[in-house]
XYZ file of C-alpha atoms in Angstrom:
177
model
C -0.050 -0.095 0.002
C 1.337 3.322 -0.951
C -0.791 5.649 0.933
C -3.317 5.977 3.744
C -5.987 6.369 1.144
C -5.075 2.945 0.039
C -4.857 1.505 3.259
C -8.376 3.075 4.193
C -9.841 1.717 0.791
C -8.721 -1.779 1.677
C -10.178 -1.489 5.018
C -13.592 -0.311 3.678
C -13.820 -3.111 1.262
C -12.851 -5.731 4.048
C -15.439 -4.263 6.446
C -18.096 -4.219 3.703
C -17.307 -8.030 3.025
C -17.591 -9.021 6.742
C -20.833 -6.811 7.052
C -22.450 -8.895 4.432
C -21.531 -12.076 6.293
C -22.843 -10.615 9.363
C -26.285 -9.665 7.669
C -26.610 -13.068 6.296
C -26.196 -14.542 9.644
C -28.612 -12.085 11.157
C -31.245 -12.711 8.363
C -30.963 -16.472 9.097
C -31.327 -16.097 12.826
C -34.491 -14.108 12.108
C -35.702 -16.873 9.920
C -34.651 -19.679 12.569
C -32.516 -21.209 9.554
C -29.767 -22.469 11.828
C -28.571 -24.811 9.311
C -27.721 -22.027 6.843
C -26.156 -19.901 9.499
C -23.568 -22.914 10.103
C -22.948 -23.078 6.345
C -22.353 -19.288 6.206
C -19.834 -19.416 9.089
C -18.241 -22.502 7.543
C -17.874 -20.699 4.174
C -16.269 -17.585 5.968
C -14.003 -19.584 8.023
C -12.647 -21.564 4.942
C -12.279 -18.233 3.033
C -10.296 -16.603 5.947
C -8.142 -19.755 6.199
C -7.352 -19.663 2.329
C -6.781 -15.912 2.508
C -4.254 -16.381 5.416
C -2.403 -19.137 3.396
C -2.220 -17.253 0.199
C -0.923 -14.212 2.226
C 1.861 -16.528 3.660
C 3.292 -17.742 0.437
C 5.679 -14.853 -0.098
C 4.120 -13.791 -3.325
C 2.621 -10.320 -2.354
C 1.935 -9.071 -5.894
C -0.285 -12.093 -6.647
C -1.992 -12.134 -3.160
C -2.995 -8.590 -3.246
C -4.312 -9.223 -6.903
C -6.468 -12.083 -5.932
C -7.800 -10.707 -2.642
C -8.893 -7.498 -4.191
C -10.183 -9.106 -7.483
C -13.685 -8.995 -6.663
C -13.833 -5.640 -5.359
C -13.560 -4.346 -8.831
C -16.742 -5.933 -9.771
C -15.627 -8.018 -12.720
C -17.843 -10.019 -15.027
C -17.136 -13.212 -12.885
C -16.286 -13.924 -9.399
C -12.968 -15.216 -8.527
C -12.433 -17.513 -5.480
C -9.160 -19.250 -4.629
C -7.996 -22.220 -2.306
C -4.741 -23.254 -1.158
C -3.985 -26.964 -0.457
C -0.905 -28.340 1.189
C 1.742 -26.774 3.469
C 2.360 -23.355 3.245
C 5.839 -22.701 1.492
C 7.918 -19.668 -0.121
C 6.908 -19.164 -3.576
C 8.818 -15.644 -3.830
C 11.257 -17.255 -6.668
C 8.341 -17.874 -9.007
C 6.184 -14.963 -8.189
C 7.043 -13.047 -11.374
C 6.213 -16.041 -13.608
C 3.040 -16.844 -11.453
C 1.805 -13.225 -11.573
C 2.013 -13.015 -15.230
C 0.127 -16.183 -15.906
C -2.595 -15.271 -13.255
C -3.053 -11.842 -14.719
C -3.228 -12.930 -18.301
C -5.591 -15.857 -17.830
C -7.794 -13.440 -15.532
C -7.758 -10.866 -18.355
C -8.684 -13.492 -21.111
C -11.657 -14.688 -19.088
C -12.931 -11.122 -18.524
C -12.792 -10.600 -22.424
C -14.389 -13.836 -23.196
C -17.095 -14.623 -20.771
C -20.798 -13.797 -21.618
C -22.650 -11.441 -19.241
C -25.672 -13.327 -19.755
C -24.900 -15.819 -17.140
C -23.041 -15.960 -13.641
C -19.607 -16.674 -14.028
C -17.120 -18.073 -11.622
C -13.288 -18.802 -11.681
C -11.880 -21.054 -8.958
C -8.013 -21.063 -8.770
C -6.560 -23.940 -6.866
C -2.951 -23.812 -5.555
C -1.893 -27.224 -4.802
C 1.505 -27.101 -2.923
C 3.880 -29.983 -2.981
C 7.457 -30.089 -1.642
C 9.090 -29.348 -5.043
C 6.557 -27.761 -7.036
C 3.184 -25.747 -7.244
C 0.292 -26.902 -9.295
C -2.155 -24.128 -10.105
C -5.522 -25.168 -11.536
C -7.978 -22.532 -13.239
C -11.291 -23.615 -13.388
C -13.826 -21.396 -14.887
C -17.458 -22.175 -14.883
C -20.086 -19.906 -16.646
C -20.658 -19.041 -20.280
C -17.529 -18.372 -22.676
C -17.678 -16.551 -26.030
C -15.490 -16.720 -29.196
C -14.010 -20.158 -28.044
C -11.579 -20.559 -30.853
C -10.137 -16.965 -30.139
C -9.983 -17.846 -26.485
C -8.213 -21.255 -27.028
C -5.552 -19.759 -29.147
C -4.887 -16.951 -26.639
C -4.717 -19.325 -23.960
C -2.372 -21.676 -25.682
C -0.052 -18.693 -26.438
C -0.143 -17.525 -22.716
C 0.543 -21.001 -21.403
C 3.250 -22.000 -24.141
C 2.418 -25.592 -23.717
C 3.010 -25.562 -19.994
C -0.152 -27.110 -19.059
C -0.711 -30.599 -18.017
C -4.184 -30.761 -18.823
C -6.594 -28.418 -20.886
C -10.119 -28.570 -21.391
C -12.368 -25.891 -23.097
C -16.218 -26.030 -23.655
C -18.665 -23.278 -23.821
C -19.645 -23.685 -20.248
C -16.309 -24.193 -18.787
C -12.385 -23.970 -19.028
C -10.022 -25.993 -16.992
C -6.399 -26.316 -16.982
C -3.395 -26.847 -14.662
C -0.057 -25.468 -14.831
C 3.177 -26.681 -12.812
C 5.867 -24.439 -11.411
C 8.957 -25.993 -10.061
C 10.161 -24.120 -7.109
C 13.779 -22.774 -7.454
């Protein structure tokens, strides 16, 4: 963060997100939907744990980008999960950031606004490498153009690739240096 204004903006967004969770819980309490309260709490706890793990991977540029992505109201929601033991990924941050931003921009440009769209990024941490999986669900447009652009971004590094109108799933492995 470069200024107090930036810090206040981050705090404002974070407070807004937590107030939404609290309002959901309050509404379910009024409706006596205790099962839904437990579900909302479990989702909030899991999200906070994933945010904590992401923040501890020593990739501040990637972390800030992902943690604030939904605040800019993109045409799809982004969610992430971090699986495995937290490790230092600083040595691959630049390469990781380049891929994450490029893929996110391609999905922004090729998703339809007619449907709800969602991107799940899964960080699978292994002792010697990271597998990052992109799982887009929703509606995609101009599939041939998207496939060409994704292949260019991935440069044949993906270990699996699937593209259909309703989804795009691929994984990329990064060796820790």
